[in-house]
Every structure is written in structure tokens, then in C-alpha cells.
DNA sequence: GGCCCATTTGACAATGATTCTCATTACCGC
DNA sequence: GCGGTAATGAGAATCATTGTCAAATGGGCC
């Protein structure tokens, strides 16, 4: 019973469409890009609805959100478990990573300074093998 | 010779004022807030200039920038050496932290996936001792 | 000091992502 | 099917940030 009992909400055509398109890429995309993908697929979904749906999914931890250097929010369907991201600075290719080492480290550091009720954000940026050889 | 030879630029009244006000707080503040602080101090500096100056400082790694949950950029005068932040979610109190453990971990993970040319962002959020007892 | 000029500034417009509004529409249980 | 509520969409509104461009200014030089 980790989190199955959510307010649910109605499974509308638009929400299904967004959920589906989220499966079609594995890097981070902006709301506008996602809206574009939907349109390209012939799915008609209002931009505002795309924004609303993505926020709902983010609140439910069903997508991860992060901010580009320019401050734009980008979204990605991710594992439900805690993890971080290794992102290609060039093509966006993303790998989910995890490890007890960082988790331990952040907790230790925070304890040391008396901070409680912790959370953390960590992303690693680099150039992926494909872009390196390209 | 790590990086002392920068284009420099002119030490104008406005740039000095921004540099000074950056010393007056140790949490992260938005460009608009910083502009407000300047105005409060009686220093007249145009908002656009505040933005430009902060960007210049950020480019020169003399201030750290991060994004709030809402996407707003916030700035802070920081140590010139690589470090991360432990930030109070309630009052913003910020501690600079560092440790070889994470650095090692991120490098190992990236190597493992063949990513090169690395960098990373890591912030820890929590409630500081002061806010806990408050 | 005073002059020359590239740099910097500031007022204001422009941009662009995101959110709000509100009339219309689509689920869902009965 | 009906009714009522939750959801949608078109467009306006918001708001941080950036662009524009004429006016001001710092520095080097005589
Ligand atoms: Zn993720
Ligand atoms: Zn790549
Ligand atoms: Zn605090
Ligand atoms: Zn680090």
C-alpha cells in the first residue's frame, strides 16, 4: 500500500493520450514539445490540458520534472522508485541511476547540520557514448 | 592560473552595488529581490542591469544560480570551489557542503554508462534547526 | 584637466512559458 | 437516458526575463 489510493480523477481521452505519448520517448521533453507530439499524432488536446495533465502526473510522482538551464520545465515518464538522472547534454539521452552511496551521504551531511525532513535533487550531465563517437 | 585572466569589464557604480548587496545575505535571492534590496539601500540600479550583472557574475562563477520549484532563478554569493547546498525549505537558510564521496560516486556512475565531459547539480532540501524548533 | 569611444546603463517594449477564466463538454453513477 | 460534477479549450492574463536603442559614463591619452 505505497500509494494506490489516490483521488483518481477521470480517465479522459486527453489524459490517456498524454499518458501514451509519454511512453514514446525516454528523454525529457517540455510541455509544448509534448503538445506538439500529440498534434503530430493526430490527437487533439488543448495546450492548457497538456500542462494540467503533466502537473497532475508530476504531483502523483508518475513523471519526473526538471528544469532546463533556461528554466523551462521538462517531463519524463520514470520508474516509481527513487532515482537520479544521467543526462546527455547534447542529445538528451537519459539513464536512470541510483545508489545507496549518495543517499547515505546526503543523509549524513544533513544530520551533521541538524536539518530534518530531507529530500534532494541530483542530476549528472555529460556527453553520451553515441554523441561522443558521432 | 586557474582563471584569473578574465575580460574584466568596467567596475561601474552599479556593478559594485550589486556585488556589495550580494554580501548582505547568505540565502538564495531572485534578481527582483536583489533589485528591491538595492532600491531599499538607496542605490539606484535599473532592473535590466541587475539581471545583466548577475548573469555576468554567474558566468564568471562568482555567484551560484539555482531554480526555485516555480522556475525562478535565484542567486547567492558562494565559495569559488566546487560545492553543493543544503537549503532550508522554510526559511532558505543555506549551508555549502562538499565531500569526495558524491564526487566519486557521480564519476563512477557516469563512467559505467560511458558518459564523458561531466558535471552535476546536487541540492539537499530540508528543515533547518531554527525552523524545527520554531 | 579635457577628449574620444567603446562599454554600460536604463526606460520601455517584446517575448515566451505558464496559469487563469469561464462557457461548453464529457464522464459516471443512478 | 439524466443530472451534476469534473474536465476541457480558446483566449486573455501574468510575470520573469530578454531585447532595443538612445543617452550616460569610465578609462586611456594628450
Ligand atoms: Zn526519473
Ligand atoms: Zn547524447
Ligand atoms: Zn530554516
Ligand atoms: Zn559535486
Coordinates of C-alpha atoms (C1' of nucleotides) and ligand atoms in Angstrom, one line a residue:
Chain A
X1 CA 0.0 0.0 0.0
X2 CA 2.5 2.5 -1.1
X3 CA 0.3 4.8 -3.0
X4 CA -2.6 3.2 -4.8
X5 CA -5.3 5.2 -3.1
X6 CA -5.2 8.5 -4.9
X7 CA -8.2 10.7 -5.7
X8 CA -8.0 9.0 -9.2
X9 CA -9.7 11.6 -11.5
X10 CA -11.4 10.7 -14.7
X11 CA -9.7 8.7 -17.4
X12 CA -10.5 11.1 -20.2
X13 CA -9.4 10.8 -23.8
X14 CA -6.9 13.6 -23.3
X15 CA -5.3 12.1 -20.3
X16 CA -4.9 8.8 -22.0
X17 CA -3.4 10.5 -25.0
X18 CA -0.8 12.3 -22.8
X19 CA 0.0 9.1 -20.9
X20 CA 0.6 7.3 -24.2
X21 CA 2.8 9.8 -25.8
X22 CA 4.8 9.9 -22.6
X23 CA 5.8 6.3 -23.4
X24 CA 7.0 7.2 -26.8
X25 CA 10.2 9.0 -25.7
X26 CA 12.7 8.4 -22.9
X27 CA 14.3 11.8 -22.6
X28 CA 13.0 14.9 -21.0
X29 CA 10.5 17.0 -23.1
X30 CA 8.8 20.3 -22.5
X31 CA 5.0 20.6 -22.3
X32 CA 5.0 22.4 -25.6
X33 CA 7.0 19.6 -27.2
X34 CA 4.7 17.0 -25.8
X35 CA 1.7 19.0 -27.1
X36 CA 3.4 19.1 -30.5
X37 CA 3.9 15.3 -30.4
X38 CA 0.2 14.9 -29.7
X39 CA -0.8 17.1 -32.5
X40 CA 1.6 15.2 -34.9
X41 CA -0.1 12.0 -33.8
X42 CA -3.4 13.5 -34.8
X43 CA -4.5 13.7 -31.2
X44 CA -6.3 16.9 -30.4
X45 CA -5.5 18.1 -26.9
X46 CA -5.5 21.7 -25.8
X47 CA -2.2 23.1 -24.6
X48 CA -3.7 24.0 -21.2
X49 CA -4.8 20.5 -20.8
X50 CA -1.4 19.2 -21.5
X51 CA 0.0 21.5 -18.8
X52 CA -2.7 20.4 -16.4
X53 CA -2.2 16.7 -17.1
X54 CA 1.6 16.9 -16.7
X55 CA 1.3 18.7 -13.4
X56 CA -1.2 16.1 -12.1
X57 CA 1.2 13.3 -13.2
X58 CA 4.1 15.1 -11.5
X59 CA 2.1 15.5 -8.3
X60 CA 1.3 11.8 -8.4
X61 CA 5.0 11.1 -9.0
X62 CA 4.2 9.4 -12.2
X63 CA 6.5 11.7 -14.2
X64 CA 9.7 13.4 -13.2
X65 CA 10.1 17.1 -13.9
X66 CA 13.3 19.0 -14.1
X67 CA 14.3 22.5 -15.3
X68 CA 16.5 23.2 -18.3
X69 CA 19.2 25.7 -17.9
X70 CA 16.8 28.3 -19.3
X71 CA 14.2 27.5 -16.7
X72 CA 11.8 25.6 -18.9
X73 CA 10.1 22.6 -17.2
X74 CA 10.7 19.2 -18.9
X75 CA 9.0 16.0 -18.2
X76 CA 9.7 12.3 -18.4
X77 CA 7.9 9.0 -17.6
X78 CA 10.1 7.4 -14.9
X79 CA 10.3 4.5 -12.5
X80 CA 8.2 4.9 -9.4
X81 CA 11.2 4.3 -7.2
X82 CA 13.7 7.0 -6.1
X83 CA 16.4 7.6 -8.6
X84 CA 18.5 10.2 -10.3
X85 CA 19.4 11.0 -13.9
X86 CA 22.4 10.9 -16.1
X87 CA 21.6 13.2 -19.0
X88 CA 23.4 13.8 -22.3
X89 CA 23.9 17.5 -22.7
X90 CA 23.8 17.1 -26.4
X91 CA 21.0 14.7 -27.4
X92 CA 19.1 14.4 -24.1
X93 CA 19.6 10.7 -23.8
X94 CA 18.7 9.9 -20.2
X95 CA 19.6 7.0 -17.9
X96 CA 18.1 6.5 -14.5
X97 CA 20.7 5.8 -11.9
X98 CA 20.6 5.1 -8.2
X99 CA 22.9 4.0 -5.4
X100 CA 22.9 3.9 -1.7
X101 CA 26.2 5.9 -1.5
X102 CA 24.6 9.2 -2.4
X103 CA 21.6 8.6 -0.3
X104 CA 23.8 7.8 2.7
X105 CA 25.9 10.8 2.0
X106 CA 23.1 13.3 1.8
X107 CA 21.6 12.0 5.0
X108 CA 24.9 12.2 6.8
X109 CA 25.6 15.7 5.7
X110 CA 22.1 16.9 6.6
X111 CA 22.3 15.3 10.0
X112 CA 25.6 16.9 10.7
X113 CA 23.9 20.3 10.2
X114 CA 20.8 19.4 12.1
X115 CA 18.5 19.6 9.0
X116 CA 15.5 17.3 9.1
X117 CA 12.7 16.3 6.7
X118 CA 15.0 15.7 3.8
X119 CA 14.8 15.4 0.1
X120 CA 17.3 16.0 -2.6
X121 CA 17.8 16.6 -6.3
X122 CA 20.7 15.3 -8.2
X123 CA 21.4 15.1 -11.9
X124 CA 24.6 14.3 -13.7
X125 CA 25.2 15.9 -17.1
X126 CA 27.7 14.7 -19.7
X127 CA 28.1 13.5 -23.2
X128 CA 26.7 10.1 -24.0
X129 CA 28.7 7.4 -25.9
X130 CA 26.7 8.0 -29.1
X131 CA 27.3 11.7 -29.2
X132 CA 31.0 11.1 -28.3
X133 CA 31.6 8.9 -31.3
X134 CA 29.4 10.9 -33.6
Chain B
X1 CA 46.4 30.0 -13.3
X2 CA 43.0 28.6 -12.7
X3 CA 41.0 31.6 -14.1
X4 CA 42.4 35.0 -13.1
X5 CA 42.6 36.2 -16.7
X6 CA 39.0 37.2 -17.5
X7 CA 37.9 40.0 -19.8
X8 CA 37.4 42.0 -16.7
X9 CA 34.8 44.6 -17.7
X10 CA 34.3 48.0 -16.1
X11 CA 33.9 48.4 -12.4
X12 CA 30.9 50.6 -12.5
X13 CA 28.9 52.0 -9.6
X14 CA 26.0 49.6 -10.5
X15 CA 28.3 46.5 -10.5
X16 CA 29.9 47.5 -7.2
X17 CA 26.4 48.0 -5.7
X18 CA 25.3 44.6 -6.8
X19 CA 28.5 43.0 -5.6
X20 CA 28.0 44.6 -2.2
X21 CA 24.4 43.7 -1.7
X22 CA 25.3 40.1 -2.5
X23 CA 27.4 40.1 0.6
X24 CA 24.4 41.2 2.7
X25 CA 22.5 37.9 2.7
X26 CA 23.5 34.3 2.6
X27 CA 20.5 32.6 1.2
X28 CA 19.3 32.5 -2.4
X29 CA 17.5 35.5 -3.7
X30 CA 15.9 36.3 -7.0
X31 CA 17.0 39.1 -9.3
X32 CA 13.9 41.1 -8.4
X33 CA 14.5 40.7 -4.7
X34 CA 18.1 41.8 -5.2
X35 CA 16.9 44.8 -7.1
X36 CA 14.5 45.5 -4.3
X37 CA 17.3 45.4 -1.7
X38 CA 19.3 47.8 -3.8
X39 CA 16.4 50.2 -4.0
X40 CA 15.9 49.9 -0.3
X41 CA 19.5 50.8 0.3
X42 CA 19.0 53.9 -1.8
X43 CA 21.1 52.5 -4.6
X44 CA 19.6 53.3 -8.0
X45 CA 20.2 50.4 -10.4
X46 CA 18.0 49.5 -13.3
X47 CA 16.4 46.1 -13.1
X48 CA 17.8 45.1 -16.5
X49 CA 21.3 46.0 -15.2
X50 CA 20.7 43.8 -12.2
X51 CA 19.9 40.9 -14.4
X52 CA 22.9 41.6 -16.7
X53 CA 25.2 41.9 -13.7
X54 CA 24.0 38.7 -12.1
X55 CA 24.4 36.8 -15.3
X56 CA 27.9 38.1 -15.7
X57 CA 28.8 37.0 -12.2
X58 CA 27.2 33.6 -12.7
X59 CA 29.2 33.1 -15.9
X60 CA 32.3 34.0 -14.0
X61 CA 31.3 31.5 -11.3
X62 CA 31.2 34.2 -8.7
X63 CA 27.6 33.5 -7.8
X64 CA 25.7 30.3 -7.8
X65 CA 22.3 30.1 -9.5
X66 CA 19.6 27.7 -9.0
X67 CA 16.0 27.4 -9.9
X68 CA 13.1 27.5 -7.5
X69 CA 10.4 24.9 -7.8
X70 CA 8.5 27.6 -9.8
X71 CA 11.3 28.1 -12.2
X72 CA 12.5 31.4 -10.9
X73 CA 16.3 31.9 -10.9
X74 CA 17.8 32.7 -7.5
X75 CA 21.4 33.8 -6.8
X76 CA 23.9 33.6 -4.0
X77 CA 27.5 34.6 -3.4
X78 CA 29.4 31.4 -2.9
X79 CA 32.8 29.9 -2.5
X80 CA 34.8 29.6 -5.7
X81 CA 35.4 25.9 -5.1
X82 CA 33.1 23.2 -6.1
X83 CA 30.4 22.5 -3.6
X84 CA 26.7 21.8 -3.1
X85 CA 23.9 23.2 -1.0
X86 CA 21.9 22.2 2.0
X87 CA 18.8 24.5 1.8
X88 CA 16.0 25.1 4.4
X89 CA 12.8 24.6 2.6
X90 CA 11.1 27.0 5.1
X91 CA 13.4 30.0 5.6
X92 CA 16.0 29.5 2.9
X93 CA 19.0 29.2 5.2
X94 CA 21.8 27.7 3.1
X95 CA 24.9 25.8 4.0
X96 CA 27.6 25.0 1.5
X97 CA 28.6 21.3 1.7
X98 CA 31.1 19.1 -0.1
X99 CA 32.6 15.7 0.0
X100 CA 34.6 13.4 -2.1
X101 CA 32.1 10.6 -1.7
X102 CA 29.5 12.1 -4.1
X103 CA 32.1 13.3 -6.5
X104 CA 33.5 9.8 -6.7
X105 CA 30.1 8.3 -7.0
X106 CA 28.9 10.6 -9.8
X107 CA 32.1 9.9 -11.7
X108 CA 31.8 6.2 -11.3
X109 CA 28.2 6.1 -12.4
X110 CA 28.9 8.2 -15.5
X111 CA 31.9 6.1 -16.4
X112 CA 29.8 3.0 -16.1
X113 CA 27.5 4.3 -18.7
X114 CA 30.2 5.7 -21.0
X115 CA 29.3 9.4 -20.4
X116 CA 32.1 11.8 -20.6
X117 CA 32.7 15.6 -20.0
X118 CA 30.8 15.5 -16.8
X119 CA 29.2 18.0 -14.4
X120 CA 26.4 17.6 -11.9
X121 CA 23.9 19.5 -9.8
X122 CA 23.0 18.4 -6.3
X123 CA 21.0 20.2 -3.7
X124 CA 19.7 18.9 -0.4
X125 CA 16.4 20.3 1.0
X126 CA 15.2 20.1 4.5
X127 CA 14.1 22.0 7.6
X128 CA 16.9 23.8 9.4
X129 CA 17.4 23.5 13.2
X130 CA 16.0 27.0 13.7
X131 CA 12.8 26.3 11.8
X132 CA 12.4 22.9 13.5
X133 CA 12.4 24.5 17.0
X134 CA 10.3 27.5 15.9
Chain C
dG1 C1' 42.1 68.8 -16.9
dG2 C1' 39.6 67.6 -21.3
dC3 C1' 38.6 64.5 -25.4
dC4 C1' 37.4 60.1 -27.8
dC5 C1' 34.9 55.9 -28.0
dA6 C1' 33.8 51.6 -26.7
dT7 C1' 31.2 49.9 -22.9
dT8 C1' 27.4 50.2 -19.9
dT9 C1' 23.1 51.8 -18.5
dG10 C1' 18.0 52.4 -18.1
dA11 C1' 13.3 53.0 -19.7
dC12 C1' 10.3 50.5 -22.1
dA13 C1' 8.8 47.2 -25.4
dA14 C1' 8.8 42.4 -26.6
dT15 C1' 9.0 37.6 -25.7
dG16 C1' 7.5 33.3 -24.1
dA17 C1' 6.3 29.8 -20.9
dT18 C1' 2.8 29.0 -17.7
dT19 C1' -1.6 30.0 -15.5
dC20 C1' -6.3 31.8 -15.2
dT21 C1' -11.1 32.4 -16.8
dC22 C1' -15.3 30.7 -17.9
dA23 C1' -18.5 29.0 -21.1
dT24 C1' -19.0 24.4 -23.1
dT25 C1' -18.5 19.4 -23.0
dA26 C1' -17.7 14.7 -21.4
dC27 C1' -17.6 11.1 -17.8
dC28 C1' -20.2 8.3 -14.3
dG29 C1' -23.4 6.6 -11.3
dC30 C1' -28.3 6.1 -10.9
Chain D
dG1 C1' -31.0 8.5 -20.7
dC2 C1' -30.3 12.3 -16.9
dG3 C1' -28.0 15.3 -13.7
dG4 C1' -24.3 17.1 -11.7
dT5 C1' -19.6 17.4 -11.3
dA6 C1' -15.1 17.3 -13.1
dA7 C1' -12.5 18.3 -17.3
dT8 C1' -11.6 20.8 -21.5
dG9 C1' -10.3 24.5 -24.7
dA10 C1' -9.8 29.1 -26.5
dG11 C1' -8.1 33.0 -25.4
dA12 C1' -6.7 36.5 -22.1
dA13 C1' -3.7 37.5 -18.4
dT14 C1' 0.6 37.0 -15.7
dC15 C1' 5.2 37.6 -15.0
dA16 C1' 10.2 36.7 -15.2
dT17 C1' 13.4 37.5 -18.4
dT18 C1' 15.5 39.5 -22.5
dG19 C1' 15.9 42.8 -26.4
dT20 C1' 16.2 47.7 -28.1
dC21 C1' 18.5 51.8 -28.6
dA22 C1' 19.5 56.4 -27.3
dA23 C1' 21.9 58.7 -23.6
dA24 C1' 25.5 58.5 -20.0
dT25 C1' 29.9 57.2 -18.4
dG26 C1' 34.7 55.1 -17.4
dG27 C1' 39.5 54.9 -19.0
dG28 C1' 43.3 55.8 -21.6
dC29 C1' 45.7 59.6 -23.7
dC30 C1' 47.3 64.2 -24.7
Ligands
LIG1 ZN1 13.4 10.0 -13.3
LIG2 ZN1 23.9 12.1 -26.5
LIG3 ZN1 15.1 27.4 8.2
LIG4 ZN1 29.8 18.0 -6.7

